[in-house]
Amino acid sequence: MNAQTAVKSGDPAQTAERLVVIGNGMAGCRAVEEILARNPARYKVTIFGAEPRVNYNRIMLSPVLAGEKSFDEIVLNTEQWYTDNNIDLVSGDPVESIDRTRKIVRSASGREEHYDKLLIATGSDPFLIPIPGADLEGVVTFRDLDDVERMLAAAKSGGDAVVIGGGLLGLEAAHGLSLRGMKVTVVHLMPTLMERQLDEAAGYLLQSELESRGQTILTGANTKIIHGVEGKVVGIELEDGSRVKASIVVMAAGIRPATGLAKQADLECERGILVDDNMVTSDPAILAVGECVQHRGLCYGLVAPLWEMCRALADHLTDTPTGYHGSVTSTKLKVSGIDLFSAGDFSGGEECEDIVLRDASRGVYKRLVLKDNKIIGAVLYGETADGNWYFDLLKKEEDIAEIREGLIFGQAFTQGGNTLDPSAAVAALSDDAEICGCNGVSKGEVVACINNGAHSVDAVRGTCKASASCGSCTDLVEGLLALTLGDEVEQGAATMCGCTSFGHDDVRRLILEKSFKSIPEVMQELHWSTPDGCSKCRPALNYYLLCAWPGEYVDDQKSRFVNERLHANIQKDGTYSVVPRMWGGITTPQELRAIADVSDRYGARLLKVTGGQRLDIFGIHKEDLPAVWADLNAAGMVSGHAYGKSLRTVKTCVGSEWCRFGTQDSTGLGVKLEQMSWGSWMPHKFKMAVSGCPRNCAEATIKDFGVVCVDSGYELHIGGNGGIKVRATDLLCRVDTEEEALEMSAAFIQLYREDAHYLERTAPWLERKGLEWIKSQLLDDPATVPTLAARFYHSQQFMQDDPWAQRVAGDRRDLHSHLGAIGADQLEDA
Amino acid sequence: MAQDWIDIGATSAIEAGMAATVPVEGGEEIAVFHTMQGQFYALVNKCPHKAGPLSQGIVHGDSVSCPLHNWRISLATGEALGEDKGCTPSIAMKVEEGRLFLSRAAVAATRTQVPQKAC
């Protein structure tokens, strides 16, 4: 061995034994992780991978195809991991031969590597049905990222897709292609779908559900030929002569252990590479793990056995052998909206008993197969919450005689509680019960991780990886947090939406800290789970970025609600209402004439005085909006922003100039407030009012910011709301001059803009943060008000540009016109 | 026989993440969507809930949120997603050499079909 001649000053890279791993997939990398966890210095590791990329979670390719995840989100080991652990990764260069006498592997590019121990983790190959046309362009398998990319490319131009194989993989491919807009036909040889995991009844329920989603399912169908034109697939022909057209055909008829390399090296193989309980092959220096092996006569194609094999392998390679004793497997289908769970043996037979529950109206089917008072198989459809519990009872071979009566109704029922207490369910799981199937994490590991300081779901995901992949076990992780910590669980502010695990405050803070400047950047860096967000998070992010980077961030129209995109209010019939700004609620005969003319000219069906002292013109079509605005602009009016999460109106009373009770120029102050703050985008709509005396005719005490004039000056009120839940304002402070009132208003607005969550009015914001917090922010340090106000004025420079005038000048004409029109003549003989 | 597809414009006329409308004489207005991932879809421009103009909704992934009550509609199938139930007819279309085409038969069908019954 080299170590004898090459020993130098105890350098671990020189003294370590050389471990070469063939296969940079889930099994190969997990095995290395397990070894490193036991003894990081024992081996110098080199990993060969055929794919030109780092290790990713292959079972998450389905969500990538379906558009629910991006590739980056399914990466398991980043380049950093290889570097940190001093692992040589040779990617895109598959090993082509093994020289067992010289203990050397040789790659396609001619690279030779010596090993002391060799680990084969080549996984499996998709089974290509040997029929004519299988080599046509457009016939693909579903095994790696390249396959997914080929399917996505085909889906781009739409059309028909055929998936051969109605097993787990085939159905996930069909689901993804269907979501991508293709018309999908699944061709399955057996009479029912997923027959290896489901019994007939569940297979039928599944088939009906998929058909109702628009897929065509052909069972008992044998593909005879794949037809092509000019080398490209155009469809398939079945044994019975019928044809299905397709621009892409996905072969998902099964997988075969990849044994080619092992056979070539004369290792003993049957269906898979034969291994003993320590995962050692017929050559003591060569081990094998994962889907390529055959252990005690069985080959596995699921992920859970792989984790158990890797543990046994690592124990052996670090001289503490424990042995692998085979796995009982369970399955979940990763098709959104379909809950399906299956485990063990459900083929039935003598001495077996069935317990079946059907609830047709809810689409629920549950079947447990018992033998000698033990569960040996379970099939759940429509309601799978108890899957883990049944699976645990099955693996433990627990005697269920005593709970048999209520067994089918689930764990909560059998434990006597008539309320469904979720923590009781997780409490009853044993320590080695599997919580996270994607990452192979047991209950004991999650609890240990919580006890070591991971006090939130995010922290657990970040440490032991439980619920970090598909997220279907998040409930269980939350249950374990509650159970382990009681009230100490960090509730981690509610998340912004289902696309992210971050809350509003975290996102706002990170945008500033990390200088995120665009929506895609936020989504990328903060691991959004959807490719481009949803209708909740997109407008929120757009606002947060606009608020954080005034003058720099370019408003994203795609992330605006229709009203803010079209600068008018959509009505139930699809027309719009238009509200021109009337500063402080004051208007002129010329403005009124222009409004009347516009109403006539564009067929407005209603003209209404609003609660905010404005006129609202109803029934305008989106195509006419620019012309309406042009006329209103010509009369000197600008957008009233009655449609926006923005400064809406400043309502006033007539004040000291006219009113016999008036104490200050309330109308004048109202106009100044509106001129200062119009055009500013806010977390939610924002209304102000100024009353000239405590009689409060302008209703200032139910506004977001209200001013009540008194003889001695101005009372400033905050956090009022006249909406669903009426809230009277709280008094913020009293000031002596109009200038101070204006500055305090600007500072308050900016504090709200920078701190509140999107779609949070000032009233709930104030109640969440507390009046004292807001007061201390604004009043404790005399320097803060000018600073906040200055930030508001700065931002206003970029906001006070009338959006109507921009549109009148021709900006975004596409939003107001049709793409084209189809005349009756074009349809006559259709 | 007239051609099976109607050219309605260039792909570049619709920004990714947005939608455009095509009125049909005597039929239902059609909304053509361009997703952020570059896919094009066409639906009758009516939400199955209260007939809101889907073309004005926020497009995300392969779905659109209706501007009236935020129902989420699948662009591929026209079906309401999540808890909501309902379906708006989808119009077969294709993209060829930078042009958008609607199926003539599908467009013609909007003149006779009651939208809620079509799927």
Short mmCIF file of N, CA and C in Angstrom, two decimals, chain A residues 357-432:
data_model
loop_
_atom_site.label_atom_id
_atom_site.label_comp_id
_atom_site.label_asym_id
_atom_site.label_seq_id
_atom_site.Cartn_x
_atom_site.Cartn_y
_atom_site.Cartn_z
N LEU A 357 -61.92 0.65 5.46
CA LEU A 357 -62.82 1.78 5.71
C LEU A 357 -62.97 2.54 4.41
N ARG A 358 -64.22 2.76 4.02
CA ARG A 358 -64.45 3.57 2.83
C ARG A 358 -65.37 4.71 3.19
N ASP A 359 -65.04 5.88 2.72
CA ASP A 359 -65.94 7.02 2.90
C ASP A 359 -66.00 7.69 1.53
N ALA A 360 -66.97 7.24 0.75
CA ALA A 360 -67.01 7.65 -0.65
C ALA A 360 -67.17 9.16 -0.81
N SER A 361 -67.98 9.76 0.08
CA SER A 361 -68.24 11.19 -0.12
C SER A 361 -66.96 12.00 0.07
N ARG A 362 -66.06 11.51 0.93
CA ARG A 362 -64.81 12.25 1.10
C ARG A 362 -63.68 11.67 0.23
N GLY A 363 -63.99 10.61 -0.52
CA GLY A 363 -62.95 9.99 -1.34
C GLY A 363 -61.87 9.33 -0.50
N VAL A 364 -62.28 8.74 0.62
CA VAL A 364 -61.29 8.12 1.50
C VAL A 364 -61.39 6.60 1.41
N TYR A 365 -60.23 5.96 1.32
CA TYR A 365 -60.17 4.51 1.33
C TYR A 365 -58.98 4.12 2.20
N LYS A 366 -59.25 3.25 3.18
CA LYS A 366 -58.13 2.79 4.02
C LYS A 366 -58.23 1.28 4.14
N ARG A 367 -57.11 0.63 4.01
CA ARG A 367 -57.12 -0.82 4.17
C ARG A 367 -55.88 -1.23 4.96
N LEU A 368 -56.13 -2.03 6.00
CA LEU A 368 -55.01 -2.59 6.75
C LEU A 368 -55.04 -4.10 6.57
N VAL A 369 -53.89 -4.68 6.33
CA VAL A 369 -53.81 -6.13 6.21
C VAL A 369 -53.13 -6.66 7.48
N LEU A 370 -53.83 -7.58 8.16
CA LEU A 370 -53.31 -8.11 9.42
C LEU A 370 -52.99 -9.59 9.29
N LYS A 371 -51.98 -9.99 10.04
CA LYS A 371 -51.67 -11.42 10.11
C LYS A 371 -51.18 -11.67 11.54
N ASP A 372 -51.75 -12.64 12.21
CA ASP A 372 -51.39 -12.94 13.59
C ASP A 372 -51.42 -11.68 14.46
N ASN A 373 -52.46 -10.89 14.31
CA ASN A 373 -52.60 -9.68 15.12
C ASN A 373 -51.49 -8.66 14.91
N LYS A 374 -50.87 -8.71 13.76
CA LYS A 374 -49.87 -7.71 13.43
C LYS A 374 -50.21 -7.09 12.08
N ILE A 375 -49.88 -5.82 11.94
CA ILE A 375 -50.11 -5.18 10.64
C ILE A 375 -48.99 -5.62 9.69
N ILE A 376 -49.37 -6.15 8.54
CA ILE A 376 -48.31 -6.47 7.57
C ILE A 376 -48.40 -5.61 6.31
N GLY A 377 -49.51 -4.91 6.16
CA GLY A 377 -49.63 -4.04 5.00
C GLY A 377 -50.65 -2.94 5.24
N ALA A 378 -50.45 -1.82 4.59
CA ALA A 378 -51.40 -0.71 4.74
C ALA A 378 -51.49 0.05 3.43
N VAL A 379 -52.71 0.37 3.03
CA VAL A 379 -52.93 1.22 1.86
C VAL A 379 -53.89 2.32 2.30
N LEU A 380 -53.47 3.56 2.16
CA LEU A 380 -54.34 4.68 2.54
C LEU A 380 -54.49 5.59 1.35
N TYR A 381 -55.72 6.00 1.09
CA TYR A 381 -55.96 6.93 0.00
C TYR A 381 -56.90 8.02 0.50
N GLY A 382 -56.54 9.27 0.26
CA GLY A 382 -57.42 10.38 0.61
C GLY A 382 -57.19 10.94 1.99
N GLU A 383 -56.64 10.12 2.88
CA GLU A 383 -56.37 10.59 4.23
C GLU A 383 -55.20 9.77 4.76
N THR A 384 -54.04 10.39 4.86
CA THR A 384 -52.84 9.60 5.11
C THR A 384 -52.13 9.99 6.40
N ALA A 385 -52.82 10.78 7.23
CA ALA A 385 -52.16 11.29 8.43
C ALA A 385 -51.64 10.17 9.33
N ASP A 386 -52.34 9.03 9.33
CA ASP A 386 -51.92 7.95 10.21
C ASP A 386 -50.90 7.00 9.58
N GLY A 387 -50.49 7.33 8.37
CA GLY A 387 -49.56 6.45 7.66
C GLY A 387 -48.32 6.11 8.47
N ASN A 388 -47.70 7.14 9.05
CA ASN A 388 -46.47 6.90 9.80
C ASN A 388 -46.70 6.00 11.01
N TRP A 389 -47.85 6.18 11.62
CA TRP A 389 -48.15 5.37 12.80
C TRP A 389 -48.33 3.91 12.42
N TYR A 390 -49.11 3.67 11.37
CA TYR A 390 -49.30 2.29 10.90
C TYR A 390 -47.95 1.68 10.49
N PHE A 391 -47.15 2.48 9.81
CA PHE A 391 -45.87 1.98 9.32
C PHE A 391 -44.96 1.61 10.49
N ASP A 392 -45.04 2.42 11.53
CA ASP A 392 -44.24 2.15 12.72
C ASP A 392 -44.70 0.84 13.38
N LEU A 393 -46.02 0.66 13.52
CA LEU A 393 -46.56 -0.58 14.10
C LEU A 393 -46.13 -1.77 13.26
N LEU A 394 -46.12 -1.58 11.94
CA LEU A 394 -45.76 -2.64 11.01
C LEU A 394 -44.29 -3.04 11.18
N LYS A 395 -43.42 -2.02 11.19
CA LYS A 395 -41.98 -2.32 11.29
C LYS A 395 -41.65 -2.97 12.63
N LYS A 396 -42.32 -2.52 13.69
CA LYS A 396 -42.08 -3.04 15.04
C LYS A 396 -42.74 -4.39 15.25
N GLU A 397 -43.62 -4.77 14.32
CA GLU A 397 -44.41 -5.99 14.47
C GLU A 397 -45.17 -5.99 15.79
N GLU A 398 -45.76 -4.87 16.14
CA GLU A 398 -46.49 -4.74 17.39
C GLU A 398 -47.76 -5.59 17.35
N ASP A 399 -48.11 -6.14 18.49
CA ASP A 399 -49.38 -6.86 18.61
C ASP A 399 -50.50 -5.81 18.75
N ILE A 400 -51.45 -5.85 17.83
CA ILE A 400 -52.47 -4.80 17.86
C ILE A 400 -53.82 -5.32 18.38
N ALA A 401 -53.82 -6.52 18.96
CA ALA A 401 -55.09 -7.13 19.39
C ALA A 401 -55.92 -6.16 20.23
N GLU A 402 -55.27 -5.46 21.14
CA GLU A 402 -56.03 -4.61 22.06
C GLU A 402 -56.62 -3.37 21.42
N ILE A 403 -55.99 -2.89 20.39
CA ILE A 403 -56.50 -1.66 19.78
C ILE A 403 -57.19 -1.94 18.45
N ARG A 404 -57.36 -3.23 18.17
CA ARG A 404 -57.86 -3.61 16.87
C ARG A 404 -59.19 -2.95 16.51
N GLU A 405 -60.08 -2.88 17.51
CA GLU A 405 -61.41 -2.33 17.32
C GLU A 405 -61.40 -0.98 16.59
N GLY A 406 -60.56 -0.09 17.07
CA GLY A 406 -60.59 1.27 16.51
C GLY A 406 -59.41 1.56 15.61
N LEU A 407 -58.61 0.53 15.33
CA LEU A 407 -57.35 0.71 14.59
C LEU A 407 -57.52 1.51 13.30
N ILE A 408 -58.55 1.16 12.54
CA ILE A 408 -58.72 1.77 11.22
C ILE A 408 -59.07 3.26 11.32
N PHE A 409 -59.60 3.67 12.48
CA PHE A 409 -59.96 5.08 12.64
C PHE A 409 -58.76 5.93 13.01
N GLY A 410 -57.65 5.28 13.23
CA GLY A 410 -56.43 6.05 13.43
C GLY A 410 -55.98 6.13 14.87
N GLN A 411 -54.81 6.71 15.01
CA GLN A 411 -54.11 6.75 16.28
C GLN A 411 -54.90 7.53 17.34
N ALA A 412 -55.44 8.69 16.95
CA ALA A 412 -56.12 9.53 17.92
C ALA A 412 -57.30 8.78 18.53
N PHE A 413 -58.01 8.04 17.69
CA PHE A 413 -59.19 7.33 18.15
C PHE A 413 -58.82 6.23 19.13
N THR A 414 -57.82 5.44 18.74
CA THR A 414 -57.48 4.29 19.58
C THR A 414 -56.92 4.71 20.93
N GLN A 415 -56.36 5.91 20.98
CA GLN A 415 -55.80 6.32 22.25
C GLN A 415 -56.83 6.99 23.13
N GLY A 416 -58.10 6.84 22.72
CA GLY A 416 -59.17 7.20 23.62
C GLY A 416 -59.53 8.67 23.62
N GLY A 417 -58.67 9.48 23.10
CA GLY A 417 -59.01 10.90 23.08
C GLY A 417 -60.11 11.13 22.08
N ASN A 418 -61.15 11.82 22.48
CA ASN A 418 -62.16 12.12 21.48
C ASN A 418 -61.84 13.41 20.75
N THR A 419 -60.84 14.15 21.27
CA THR A 419 -60.37 15.28 20.49
C THR A 419 -59.09 14.83 19.80
N LEU A 420 -58.87 15.34 18.62
CA LEU A 420 -57.68 14.95 17.88
C LEU A 420 -56.51 15.81 18.33
N ASP A 421 -55.75 15.29 19.25
CA ASP A 421 -54.62 16.06 19.74
C ASP A 421 -53.38 15.67 18.95
N PRO A 422 -52.88 16.59 18.09
CA PRO A 422 -51.77 16.21 17.23
C PRO A 422 -50.50 15.87 18.01
N SER A 423 -50.34 16.48 19.19
CA SER A 423 -49.09 16.19 19.90
C SER A 423 -49.13 14.77 20.48
N ALA A 424 -50.36 14.28 20.78
CA ALA A 424 -50.44 12.90 21.28
C ALA A 424 -49.98 11.94 20.20
N ALA A 425 -50.30 12.27 18.95
CA ALA A 425 -49.91 11.39 17.86
C ALA A 425 -48.40 11.29 17.72
N VAL A 426 -47.71 12.41 17.77
CA VAL A 426 -46.26 12.33 17.66
C VAL A 426 -45.63 11.78 18.93
N ALA A 427 -46.28 12.06 20.06
CA ALA A 427 -45.73 11.54 21.32
C ALA A 427 -45.68 10.03 21.29
N ALA A 428 -46.69 9.42 20.65
CA ALA A 428 -46.78 7.98 20.65
C ALA A 428 -45.79 7.31 19.71
N LEU A 429 -45.19 8.05 18.81
CA LEU A 429 -44.21 7.45 17.90
C LEU A 429 -42.96 7.06 18.67
N SER A 430 -42.35 5.96 18.24
CA SER A 430 -41.12 5.55 18.93
C SER A 430 -39.95 6.37 18.42
N ASP A 431 -38.84 6.33 19.16
CA ASP A 431 -37.70 7.18 18.82
C ASP A 431 -37.14 6.91 17.43
N ASP A 432 -37.22 5.67 16.98
CA ASP A 432 -36.64 5.41 15.67
C ASP A 432 -37.67 5.49 14.55
#
